[in-house]
Short mmCIF file of C-alpha atoms (C1' of nucleotides) in Angstrom, two decimals:
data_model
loop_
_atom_site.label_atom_id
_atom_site.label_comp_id
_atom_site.label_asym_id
_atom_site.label_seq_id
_atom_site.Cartn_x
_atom_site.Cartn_y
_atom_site.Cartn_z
CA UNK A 1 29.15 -47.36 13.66
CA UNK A 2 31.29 -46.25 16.53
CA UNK A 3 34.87 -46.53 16.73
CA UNK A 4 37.89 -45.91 18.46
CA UNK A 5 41.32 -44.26 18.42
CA UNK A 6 41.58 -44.62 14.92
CA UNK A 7 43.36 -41.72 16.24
CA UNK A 8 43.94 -40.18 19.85
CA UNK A 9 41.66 -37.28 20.58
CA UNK A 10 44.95 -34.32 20.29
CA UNK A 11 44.90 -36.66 16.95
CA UNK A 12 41.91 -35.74 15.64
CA UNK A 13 41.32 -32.14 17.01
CA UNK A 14 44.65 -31.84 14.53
CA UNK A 15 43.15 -33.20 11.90
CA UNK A 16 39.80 -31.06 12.31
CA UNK A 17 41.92 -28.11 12.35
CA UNK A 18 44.13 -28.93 8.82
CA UNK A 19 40.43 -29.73 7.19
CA UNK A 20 39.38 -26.48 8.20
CA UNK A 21 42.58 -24.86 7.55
CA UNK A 22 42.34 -26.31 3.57
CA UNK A 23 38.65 -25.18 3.72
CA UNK A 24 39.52 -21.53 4.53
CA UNK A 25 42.21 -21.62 2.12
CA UNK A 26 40.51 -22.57 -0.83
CA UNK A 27 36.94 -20.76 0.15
CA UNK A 28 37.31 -18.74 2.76
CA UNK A 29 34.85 -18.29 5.52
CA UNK A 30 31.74 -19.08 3.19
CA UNK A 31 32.76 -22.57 2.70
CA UNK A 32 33.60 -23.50 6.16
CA UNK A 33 30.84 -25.50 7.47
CA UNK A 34 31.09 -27.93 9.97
CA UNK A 35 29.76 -30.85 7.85
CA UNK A 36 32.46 -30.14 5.37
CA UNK A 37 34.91 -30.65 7.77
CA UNK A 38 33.87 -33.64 9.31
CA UNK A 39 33.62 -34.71 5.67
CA UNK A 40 36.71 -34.43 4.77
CA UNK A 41 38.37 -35.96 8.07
CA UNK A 42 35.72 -38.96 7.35
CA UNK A 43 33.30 -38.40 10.59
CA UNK A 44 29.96 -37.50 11.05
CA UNK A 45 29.42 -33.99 11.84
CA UNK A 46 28.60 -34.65 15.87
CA UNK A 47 31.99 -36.15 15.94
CA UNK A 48 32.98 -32.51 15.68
CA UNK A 49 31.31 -31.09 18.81
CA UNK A 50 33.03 -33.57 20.50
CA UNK A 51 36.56 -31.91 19.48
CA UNK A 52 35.20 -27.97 19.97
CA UNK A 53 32.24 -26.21 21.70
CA UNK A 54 30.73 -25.05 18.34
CA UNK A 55 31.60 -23.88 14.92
CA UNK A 56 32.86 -20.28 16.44
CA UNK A 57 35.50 -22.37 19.10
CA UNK A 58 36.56 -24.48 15.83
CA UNK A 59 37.26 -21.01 13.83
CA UNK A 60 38.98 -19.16 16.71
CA UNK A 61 41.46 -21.72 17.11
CA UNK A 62 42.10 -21.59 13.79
CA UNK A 63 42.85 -18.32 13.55
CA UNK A 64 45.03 -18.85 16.69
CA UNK A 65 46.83 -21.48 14.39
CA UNK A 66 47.14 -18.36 11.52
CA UNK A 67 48.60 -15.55 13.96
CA UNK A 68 51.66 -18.31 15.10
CA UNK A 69 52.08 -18.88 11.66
CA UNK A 70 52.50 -14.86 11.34
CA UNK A 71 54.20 -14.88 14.06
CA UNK A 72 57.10 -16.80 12.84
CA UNK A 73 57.23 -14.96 9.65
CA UNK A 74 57.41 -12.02 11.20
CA UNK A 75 60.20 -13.09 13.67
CA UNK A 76 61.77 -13.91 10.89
CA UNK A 77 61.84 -10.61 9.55
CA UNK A 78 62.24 -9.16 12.79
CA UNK A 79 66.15 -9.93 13.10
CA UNK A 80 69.32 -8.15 10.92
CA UNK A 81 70.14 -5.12 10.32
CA UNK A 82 67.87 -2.23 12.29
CA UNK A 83 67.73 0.40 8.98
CA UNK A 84 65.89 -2.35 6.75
CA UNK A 85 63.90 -3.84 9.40
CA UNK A 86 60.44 -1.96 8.67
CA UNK A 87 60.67 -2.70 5.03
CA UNK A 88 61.54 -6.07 5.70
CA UNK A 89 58.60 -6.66 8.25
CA UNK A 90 55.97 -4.44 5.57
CA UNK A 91 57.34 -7.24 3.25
CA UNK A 92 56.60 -10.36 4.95
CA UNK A 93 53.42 -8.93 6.13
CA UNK A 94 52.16 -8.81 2.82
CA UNK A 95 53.99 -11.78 1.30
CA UNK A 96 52.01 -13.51 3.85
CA UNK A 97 48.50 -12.30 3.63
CA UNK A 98 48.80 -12.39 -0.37
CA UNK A 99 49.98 -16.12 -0.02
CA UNK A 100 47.19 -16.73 1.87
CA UNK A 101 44.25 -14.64 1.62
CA UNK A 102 41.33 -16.30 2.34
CA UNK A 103 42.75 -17.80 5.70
CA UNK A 104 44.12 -13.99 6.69
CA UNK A 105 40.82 -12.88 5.74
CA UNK A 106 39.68 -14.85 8.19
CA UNK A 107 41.28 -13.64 11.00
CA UNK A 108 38.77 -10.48 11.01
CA UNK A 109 35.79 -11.39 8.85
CA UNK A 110 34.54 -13.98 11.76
CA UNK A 111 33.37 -12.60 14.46
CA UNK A 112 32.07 -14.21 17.50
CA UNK A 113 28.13 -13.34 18.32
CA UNK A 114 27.07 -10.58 20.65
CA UNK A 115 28.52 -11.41 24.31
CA UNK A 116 31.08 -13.86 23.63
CA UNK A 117 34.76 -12.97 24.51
CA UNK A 118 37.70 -14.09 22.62
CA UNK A 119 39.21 -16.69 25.05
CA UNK A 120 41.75 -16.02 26.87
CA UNK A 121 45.10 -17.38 24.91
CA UNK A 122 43.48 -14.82 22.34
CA UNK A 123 45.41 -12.21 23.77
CA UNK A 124 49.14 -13.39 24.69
CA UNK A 125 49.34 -14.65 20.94
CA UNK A 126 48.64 -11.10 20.04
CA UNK A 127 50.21 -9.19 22.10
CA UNK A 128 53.67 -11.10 21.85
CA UNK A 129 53.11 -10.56 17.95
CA UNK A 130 52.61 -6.66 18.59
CA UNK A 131 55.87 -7.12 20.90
CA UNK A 132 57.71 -8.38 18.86
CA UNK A 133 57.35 -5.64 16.21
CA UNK A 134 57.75 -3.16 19.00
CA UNK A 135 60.87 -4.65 20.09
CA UNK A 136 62.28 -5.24 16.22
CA UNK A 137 61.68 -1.23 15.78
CA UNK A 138 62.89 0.20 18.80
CA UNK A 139 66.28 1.39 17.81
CA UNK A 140 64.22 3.03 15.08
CA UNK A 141 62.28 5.45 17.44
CA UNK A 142 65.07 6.19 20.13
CA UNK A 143 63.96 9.68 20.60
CA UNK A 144 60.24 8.43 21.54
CA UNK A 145 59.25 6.73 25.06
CA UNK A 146 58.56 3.12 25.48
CA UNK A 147 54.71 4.60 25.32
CA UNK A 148 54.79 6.58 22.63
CA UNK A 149 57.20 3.60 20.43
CA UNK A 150 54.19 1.25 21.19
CA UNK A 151 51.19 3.23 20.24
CA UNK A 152 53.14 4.25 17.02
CA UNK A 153 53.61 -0.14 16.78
CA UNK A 154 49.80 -0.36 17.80
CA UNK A 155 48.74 1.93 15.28
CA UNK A 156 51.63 0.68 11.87
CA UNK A 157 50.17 -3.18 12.79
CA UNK A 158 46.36 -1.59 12.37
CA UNK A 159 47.38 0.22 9.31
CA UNK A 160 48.55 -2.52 7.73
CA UNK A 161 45.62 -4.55 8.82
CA UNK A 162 43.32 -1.71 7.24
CA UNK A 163 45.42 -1.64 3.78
CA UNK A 164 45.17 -5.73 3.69
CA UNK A 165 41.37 -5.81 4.53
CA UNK A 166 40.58 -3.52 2.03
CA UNK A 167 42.97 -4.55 -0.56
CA UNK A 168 41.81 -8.69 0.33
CA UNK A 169 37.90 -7.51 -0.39
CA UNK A 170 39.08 -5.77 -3.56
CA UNK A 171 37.77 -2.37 -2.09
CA UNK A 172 41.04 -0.89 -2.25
CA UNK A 173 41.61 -1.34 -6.19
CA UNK A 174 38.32 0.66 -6.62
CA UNK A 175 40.11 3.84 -5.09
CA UNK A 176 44.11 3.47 -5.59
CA UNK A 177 46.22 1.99 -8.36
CA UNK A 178 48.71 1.74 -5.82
CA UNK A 179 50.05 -1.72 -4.58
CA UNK A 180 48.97 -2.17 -1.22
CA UNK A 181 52.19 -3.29 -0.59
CA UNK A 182 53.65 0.26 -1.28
CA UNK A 183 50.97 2.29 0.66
CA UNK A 184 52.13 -0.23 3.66
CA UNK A 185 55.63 1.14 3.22
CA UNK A 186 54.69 4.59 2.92
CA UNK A 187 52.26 4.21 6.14
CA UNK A 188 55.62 2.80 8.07
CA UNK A 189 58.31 5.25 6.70
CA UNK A 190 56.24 8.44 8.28
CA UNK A 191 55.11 6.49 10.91
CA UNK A 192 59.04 5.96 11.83
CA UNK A 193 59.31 9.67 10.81
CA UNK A 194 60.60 9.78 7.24
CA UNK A 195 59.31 11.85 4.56
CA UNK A 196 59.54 9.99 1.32
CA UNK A 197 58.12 6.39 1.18
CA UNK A 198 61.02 4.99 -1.00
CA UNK A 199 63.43 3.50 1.25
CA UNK A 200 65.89 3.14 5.25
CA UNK A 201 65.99 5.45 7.51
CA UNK A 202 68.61 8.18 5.66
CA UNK A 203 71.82 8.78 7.63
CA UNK B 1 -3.39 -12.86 -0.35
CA UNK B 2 -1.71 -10.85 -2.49
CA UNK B 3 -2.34 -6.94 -2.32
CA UNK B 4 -0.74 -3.93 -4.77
CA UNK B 5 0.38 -0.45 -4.31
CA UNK B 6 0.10 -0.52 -0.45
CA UNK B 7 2.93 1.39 -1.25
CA UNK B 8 4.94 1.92 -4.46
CA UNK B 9 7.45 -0.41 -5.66
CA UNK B 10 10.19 2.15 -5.11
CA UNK B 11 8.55 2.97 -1.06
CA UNK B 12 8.42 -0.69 -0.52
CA UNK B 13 12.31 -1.21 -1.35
CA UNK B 14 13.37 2.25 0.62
CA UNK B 15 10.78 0.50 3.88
CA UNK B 16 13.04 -2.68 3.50
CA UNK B 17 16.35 -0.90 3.51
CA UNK B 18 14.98 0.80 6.43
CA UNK B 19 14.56 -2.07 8.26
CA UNK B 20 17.26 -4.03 7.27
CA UNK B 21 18.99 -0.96 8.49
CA UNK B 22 17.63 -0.75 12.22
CA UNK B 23 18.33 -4.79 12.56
CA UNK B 24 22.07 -4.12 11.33
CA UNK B 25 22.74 -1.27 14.10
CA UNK B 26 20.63 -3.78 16.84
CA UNK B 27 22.64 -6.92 16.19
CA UNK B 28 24.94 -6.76 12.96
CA UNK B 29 25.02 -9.16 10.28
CA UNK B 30 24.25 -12.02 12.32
CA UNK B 31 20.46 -10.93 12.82
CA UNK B 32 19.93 -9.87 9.45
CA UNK B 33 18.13 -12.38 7.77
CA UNK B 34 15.28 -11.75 4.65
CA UNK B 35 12.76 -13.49 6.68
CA UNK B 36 13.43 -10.28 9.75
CA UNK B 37 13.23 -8.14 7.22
CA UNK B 38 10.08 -9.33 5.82
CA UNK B 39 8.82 -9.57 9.06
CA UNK B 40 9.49 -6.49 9.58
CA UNK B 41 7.92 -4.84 6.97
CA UNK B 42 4.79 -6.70 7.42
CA UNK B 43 5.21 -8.81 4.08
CA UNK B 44 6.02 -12.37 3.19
CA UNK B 45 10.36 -13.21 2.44
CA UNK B 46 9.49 -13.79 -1.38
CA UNK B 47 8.73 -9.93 -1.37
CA UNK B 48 12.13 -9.67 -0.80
CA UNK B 49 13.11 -11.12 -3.61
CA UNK B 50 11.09 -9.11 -5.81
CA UNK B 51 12.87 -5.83 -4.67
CA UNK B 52 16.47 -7.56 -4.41
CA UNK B 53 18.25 -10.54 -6.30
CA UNK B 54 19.27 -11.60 -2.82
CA UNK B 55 20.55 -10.71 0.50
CA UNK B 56 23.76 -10.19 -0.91
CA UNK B 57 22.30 -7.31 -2.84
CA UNK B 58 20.16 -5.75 -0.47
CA UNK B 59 23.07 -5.75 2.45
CA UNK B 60 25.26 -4.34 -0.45
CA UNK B 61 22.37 -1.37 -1.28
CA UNK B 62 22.35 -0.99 2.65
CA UNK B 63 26.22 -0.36 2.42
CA UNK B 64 25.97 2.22 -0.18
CA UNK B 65 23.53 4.03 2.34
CA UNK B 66 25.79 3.79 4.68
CA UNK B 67 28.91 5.49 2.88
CA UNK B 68 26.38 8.29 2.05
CA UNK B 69 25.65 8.92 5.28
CA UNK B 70 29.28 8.75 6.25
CA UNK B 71 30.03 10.93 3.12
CA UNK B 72 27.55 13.87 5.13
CA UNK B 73 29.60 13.56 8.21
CA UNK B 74 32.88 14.07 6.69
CA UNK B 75 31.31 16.59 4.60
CA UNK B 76 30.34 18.77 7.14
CA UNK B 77 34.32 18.24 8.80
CA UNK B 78 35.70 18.83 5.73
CA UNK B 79 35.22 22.64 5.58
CA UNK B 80 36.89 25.88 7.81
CA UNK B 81 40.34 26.62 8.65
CA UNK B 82 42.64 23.80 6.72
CA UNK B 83 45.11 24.15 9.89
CA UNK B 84 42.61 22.02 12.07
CA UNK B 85 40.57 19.96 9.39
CA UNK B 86 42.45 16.92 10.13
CA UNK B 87 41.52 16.38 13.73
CA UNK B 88 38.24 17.49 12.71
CA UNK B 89 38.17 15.05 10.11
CA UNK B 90 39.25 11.89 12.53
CA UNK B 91 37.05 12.94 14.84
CA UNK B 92 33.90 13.06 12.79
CA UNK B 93 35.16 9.37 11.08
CA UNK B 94 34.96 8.18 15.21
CA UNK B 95 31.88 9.84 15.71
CA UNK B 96 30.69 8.19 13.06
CA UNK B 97 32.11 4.64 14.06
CA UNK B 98 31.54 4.54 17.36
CA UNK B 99 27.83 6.26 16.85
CA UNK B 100 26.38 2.96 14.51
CA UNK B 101 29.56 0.16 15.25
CA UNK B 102 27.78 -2.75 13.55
CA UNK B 103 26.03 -0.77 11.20
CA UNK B 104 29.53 0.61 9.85
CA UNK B 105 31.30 -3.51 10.55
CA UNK B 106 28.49 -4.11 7.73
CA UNK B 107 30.94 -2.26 5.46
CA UNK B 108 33.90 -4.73 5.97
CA UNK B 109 32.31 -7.66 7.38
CA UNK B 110 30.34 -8.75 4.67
CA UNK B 111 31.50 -10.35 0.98
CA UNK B 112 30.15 -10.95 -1.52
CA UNK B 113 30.67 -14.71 -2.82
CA UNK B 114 33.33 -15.57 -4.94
CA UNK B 115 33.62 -14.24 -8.59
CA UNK B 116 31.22 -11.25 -7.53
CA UNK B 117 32.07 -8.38 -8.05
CA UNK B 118 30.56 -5.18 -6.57
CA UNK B 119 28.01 -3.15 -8.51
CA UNK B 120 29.20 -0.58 -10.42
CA UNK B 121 27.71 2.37 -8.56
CA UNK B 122 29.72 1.71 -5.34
CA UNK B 123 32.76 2.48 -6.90
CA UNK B 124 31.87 6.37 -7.65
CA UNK B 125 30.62 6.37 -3.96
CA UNK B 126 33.86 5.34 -2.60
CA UNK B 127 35.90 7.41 -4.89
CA UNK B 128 33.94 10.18 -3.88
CA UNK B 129 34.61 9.58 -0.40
CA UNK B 130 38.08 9.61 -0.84
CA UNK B 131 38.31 12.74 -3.03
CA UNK B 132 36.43 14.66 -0.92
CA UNK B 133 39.03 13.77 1.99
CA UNK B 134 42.22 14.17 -0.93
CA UNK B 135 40.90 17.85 -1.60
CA UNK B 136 40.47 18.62 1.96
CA UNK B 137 43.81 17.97 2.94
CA UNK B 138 45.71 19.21 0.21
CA UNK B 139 46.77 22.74 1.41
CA UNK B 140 48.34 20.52 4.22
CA UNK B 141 50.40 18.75 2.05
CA UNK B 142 51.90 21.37 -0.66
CA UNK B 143 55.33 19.90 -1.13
CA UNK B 144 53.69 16.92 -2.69
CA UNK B 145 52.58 16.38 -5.58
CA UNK B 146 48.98 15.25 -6.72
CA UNK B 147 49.87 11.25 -6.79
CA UNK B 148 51.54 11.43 -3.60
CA UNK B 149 48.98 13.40 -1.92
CA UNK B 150 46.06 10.95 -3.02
CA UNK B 151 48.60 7.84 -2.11
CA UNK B 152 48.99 9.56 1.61
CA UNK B 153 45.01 9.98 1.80
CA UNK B 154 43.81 6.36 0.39
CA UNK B 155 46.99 5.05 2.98
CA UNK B 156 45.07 7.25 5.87
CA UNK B 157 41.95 6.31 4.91
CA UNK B 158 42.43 2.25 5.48
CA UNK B 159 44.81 3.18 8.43
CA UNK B 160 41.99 4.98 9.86
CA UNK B 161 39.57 1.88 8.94
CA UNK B 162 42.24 -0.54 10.04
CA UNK B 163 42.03 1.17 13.62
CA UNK B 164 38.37 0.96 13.66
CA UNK B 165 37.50 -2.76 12.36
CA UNK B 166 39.89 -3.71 15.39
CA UNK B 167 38.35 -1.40 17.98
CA UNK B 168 34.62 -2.91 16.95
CA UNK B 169 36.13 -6.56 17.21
CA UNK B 170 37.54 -6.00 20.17
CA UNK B 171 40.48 -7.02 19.23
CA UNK B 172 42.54 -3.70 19.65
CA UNK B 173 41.64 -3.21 23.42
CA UNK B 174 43.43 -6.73 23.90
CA UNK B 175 46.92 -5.22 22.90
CA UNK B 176 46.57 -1.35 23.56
CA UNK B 177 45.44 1.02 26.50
CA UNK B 178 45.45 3.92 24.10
CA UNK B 179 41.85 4.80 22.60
CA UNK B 180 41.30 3.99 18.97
CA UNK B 181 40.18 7.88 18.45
CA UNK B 182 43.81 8.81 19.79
CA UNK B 183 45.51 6.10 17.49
CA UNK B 184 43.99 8.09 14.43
CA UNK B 185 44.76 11.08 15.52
CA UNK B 186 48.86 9.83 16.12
CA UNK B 187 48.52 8.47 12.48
CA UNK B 188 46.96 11.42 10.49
CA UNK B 189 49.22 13.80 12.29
CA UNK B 190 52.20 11.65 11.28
CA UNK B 191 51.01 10.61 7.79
CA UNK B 192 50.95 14.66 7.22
CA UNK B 193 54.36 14.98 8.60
CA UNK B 194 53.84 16.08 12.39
CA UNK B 195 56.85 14.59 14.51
CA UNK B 196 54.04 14.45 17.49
CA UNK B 197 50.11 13.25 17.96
CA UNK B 198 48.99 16.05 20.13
CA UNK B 199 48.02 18.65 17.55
CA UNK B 200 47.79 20.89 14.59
CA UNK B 201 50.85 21.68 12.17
CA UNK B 202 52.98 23.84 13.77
CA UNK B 203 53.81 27.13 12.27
"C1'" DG C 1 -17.97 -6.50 -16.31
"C1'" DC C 2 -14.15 -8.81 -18.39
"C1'" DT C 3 -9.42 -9.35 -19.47
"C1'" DT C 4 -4.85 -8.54 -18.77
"C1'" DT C 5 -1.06 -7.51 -16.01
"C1'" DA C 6 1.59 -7.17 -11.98
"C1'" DA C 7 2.40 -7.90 -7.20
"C1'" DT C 8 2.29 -11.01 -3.34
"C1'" DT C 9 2.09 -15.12 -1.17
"C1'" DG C 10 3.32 -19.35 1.20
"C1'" DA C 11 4.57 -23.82 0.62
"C1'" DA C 12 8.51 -26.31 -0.69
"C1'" DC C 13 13.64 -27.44 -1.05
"C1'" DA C 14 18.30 -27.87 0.09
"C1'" DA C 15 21.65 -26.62 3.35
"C1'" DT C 16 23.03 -24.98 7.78
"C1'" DG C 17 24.37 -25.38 13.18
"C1'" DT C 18 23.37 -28.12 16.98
"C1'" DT C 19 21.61 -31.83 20.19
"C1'" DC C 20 21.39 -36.32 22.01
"C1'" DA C 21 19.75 -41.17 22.68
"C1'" DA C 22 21.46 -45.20 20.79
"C1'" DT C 23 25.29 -47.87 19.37
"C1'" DT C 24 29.76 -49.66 19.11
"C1'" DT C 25 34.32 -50.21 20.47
"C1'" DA C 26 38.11 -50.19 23.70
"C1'" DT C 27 39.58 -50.83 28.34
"C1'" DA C 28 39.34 -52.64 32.97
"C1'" DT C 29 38.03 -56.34 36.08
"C1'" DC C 30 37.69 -60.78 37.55
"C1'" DG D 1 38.43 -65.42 28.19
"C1'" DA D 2 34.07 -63.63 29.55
"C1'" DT D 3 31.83 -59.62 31.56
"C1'" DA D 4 31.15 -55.00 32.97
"C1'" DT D 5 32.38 -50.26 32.55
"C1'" DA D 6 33.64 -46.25 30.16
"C1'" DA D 7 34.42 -43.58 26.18
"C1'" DA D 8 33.89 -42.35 21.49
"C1'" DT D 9 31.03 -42.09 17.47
"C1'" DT D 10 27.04 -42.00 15.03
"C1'" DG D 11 23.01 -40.45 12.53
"C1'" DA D 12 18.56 -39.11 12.93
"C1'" DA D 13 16.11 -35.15 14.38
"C1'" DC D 14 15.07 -30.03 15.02
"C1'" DA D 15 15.02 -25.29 14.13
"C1'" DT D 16 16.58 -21.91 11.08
"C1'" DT D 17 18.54 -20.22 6.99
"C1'" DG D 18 18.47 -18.48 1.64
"C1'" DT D 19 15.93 -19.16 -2.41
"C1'" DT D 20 12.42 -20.61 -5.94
"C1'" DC D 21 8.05 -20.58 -8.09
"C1'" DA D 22 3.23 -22.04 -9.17
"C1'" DA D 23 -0.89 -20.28 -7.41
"C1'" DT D 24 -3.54 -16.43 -5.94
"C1'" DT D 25 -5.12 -11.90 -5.51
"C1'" DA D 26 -5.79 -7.18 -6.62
"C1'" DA D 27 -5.27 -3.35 -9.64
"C1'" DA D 28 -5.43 -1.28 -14.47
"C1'" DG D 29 -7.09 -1.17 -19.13
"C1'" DC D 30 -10.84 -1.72 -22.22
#
DNA sequence: GCTTTAATTGAACAATGTTCAATTTATATC
DNA sequence: GATATAAATTGAACATTGTTCAATTAAAGC
């Protein structure tokens, strides 16, 4: 009944994580149940607490794996020309929660129960993502102090966390015909101080 | 076993939103289950199901109380001099949050399964939460016109949401110093064409 | 008082997260 | 190569969940 390294613990904690990555996917955070996922690695569920502390460890790693995915695409975005920078981040924002929904939904529908703390990689992986969208727009706000260019970051990243939330849930299409994706580049244009929400920075 | 009109059908469903109501702002969706409910109401969990389809529906009929309630608050901001109805207005949506914070993560946190779709009454509720906001603000945006007013509004209103969902989670303290409150403030007043966070339009 | 109708129950079912003694395999030791 | 040790894996068990529904009880109508 027992066996061993069929594959190496790292191995299998992998493997977990890919099941429950095609899990969230597909059904979101409904469907993720810890039996499913040692079904579909082919264990038996106690194998699982052997790889994480519960169901809530297996999710926040998860999501951990989702924001470096972000992370990149966002870096990716991040680089070129200063002017189109914001549209270009607003773009891959969306082109990546609307390619993946369910797993971005994620990211904010769990919620760990009363008491527990995030743990503590939580916060570098976030933070360098907010930093690196602070740094990208910098040249954009060079009349603002390092403060005052972050909160405006802080508060564009939360904004377009708000318009993808309610957009993901389908509460946003009850209230706006608008693409979310347009309302995220309106939100960024005035946040970087421009009046219309149709394009750069004018010269 | 079985008793009638201890209270009317119509009591006995406003009791069980009532309770579901006081468990949501204890402990969130996590504690709300039909058999606390029950409990708490001093019947058996089939009851339940005679007054809802399901706890879907009843946590969706407690949302709908909710917005009402938050509809009131905003309400009562909404009114007196335009010149200082937006800070008025984020401060009575923080009030709000930060008054009931898992009672209002009820909102966001929980969906429906897949394929259902909201009833049709919580559409009107929404809209009317947002055009009561739209009309408030409009002598503060006059150069606009109607679409682009109602665009700027719906993209405040999830900003302002955005802001909160990540203050309750705890997940905005882990990247900014700055209070959420002050983060809505820096985004209405920019959103409505303010160059600064720190107060009414200037004259 | 009897019948009909409606409300309420509680036992039952399937599914969930979680635990843990028992089991099996790999590795180390001689 | 046999034996002992350690580690990984299991699967049965438990408590709790949402949900269903035949049986039961009380009210309303006659």
């Amino acid at each position: 009944m027992a066996r061993r390294s069929d594959h190496a613990p790292e191995e299998l904690k992998r493997l977990a994580l890919e099941a429950a990555e095609v899990i969230a996917l597909e059904e979101g955070l409904r469907g993720l149940t810890v039996r499913r996922v040692a079904e579909r690695i082919g264990y038996a569920p106690g194998t699982i607490y052997n790889l994480f502390a519960n169901l809530d460890d297996l999710i926040v790693q998860l999501n951990g794996m989702t924001l470096d995915a972000l992370a990149v695409e966002l870096g990716a975005a991040a680089g070129g020309s200063p002017a189109t920078r914001p549209q270009r981040l607003v773009e891959a924002y969306f082109d990546f929660v609307e390619s993946r929904p369910r797993l971005w939904s994620l990211l904010f529908e769990h919620r760990l129960p009363e008491g527990a703390d995030l743990p503590d990689w939580y916060r570098p992986k976030l933070a360098a993502l907010i930093g690196l969208v602070a740094e990208a727009l910098e040249p954009l706000m060079p009349d603002r102090s390092a403060e005052a260019r972050y909160a405006a970051t802080v508060t564009m990243w939360a904004g377009l966390h708000g318009i993808s939330t309610l957009a993901v849930s389908a509460k946003l299409t009850l209230v706006a015909e608008t693409e979310p994706r347009q309302l995220g580049h309106l939100l960024v244009d005035r946040m970087l101080g421009n009046r219309d929400g149709t394009g750069p920075e004018p010269v």
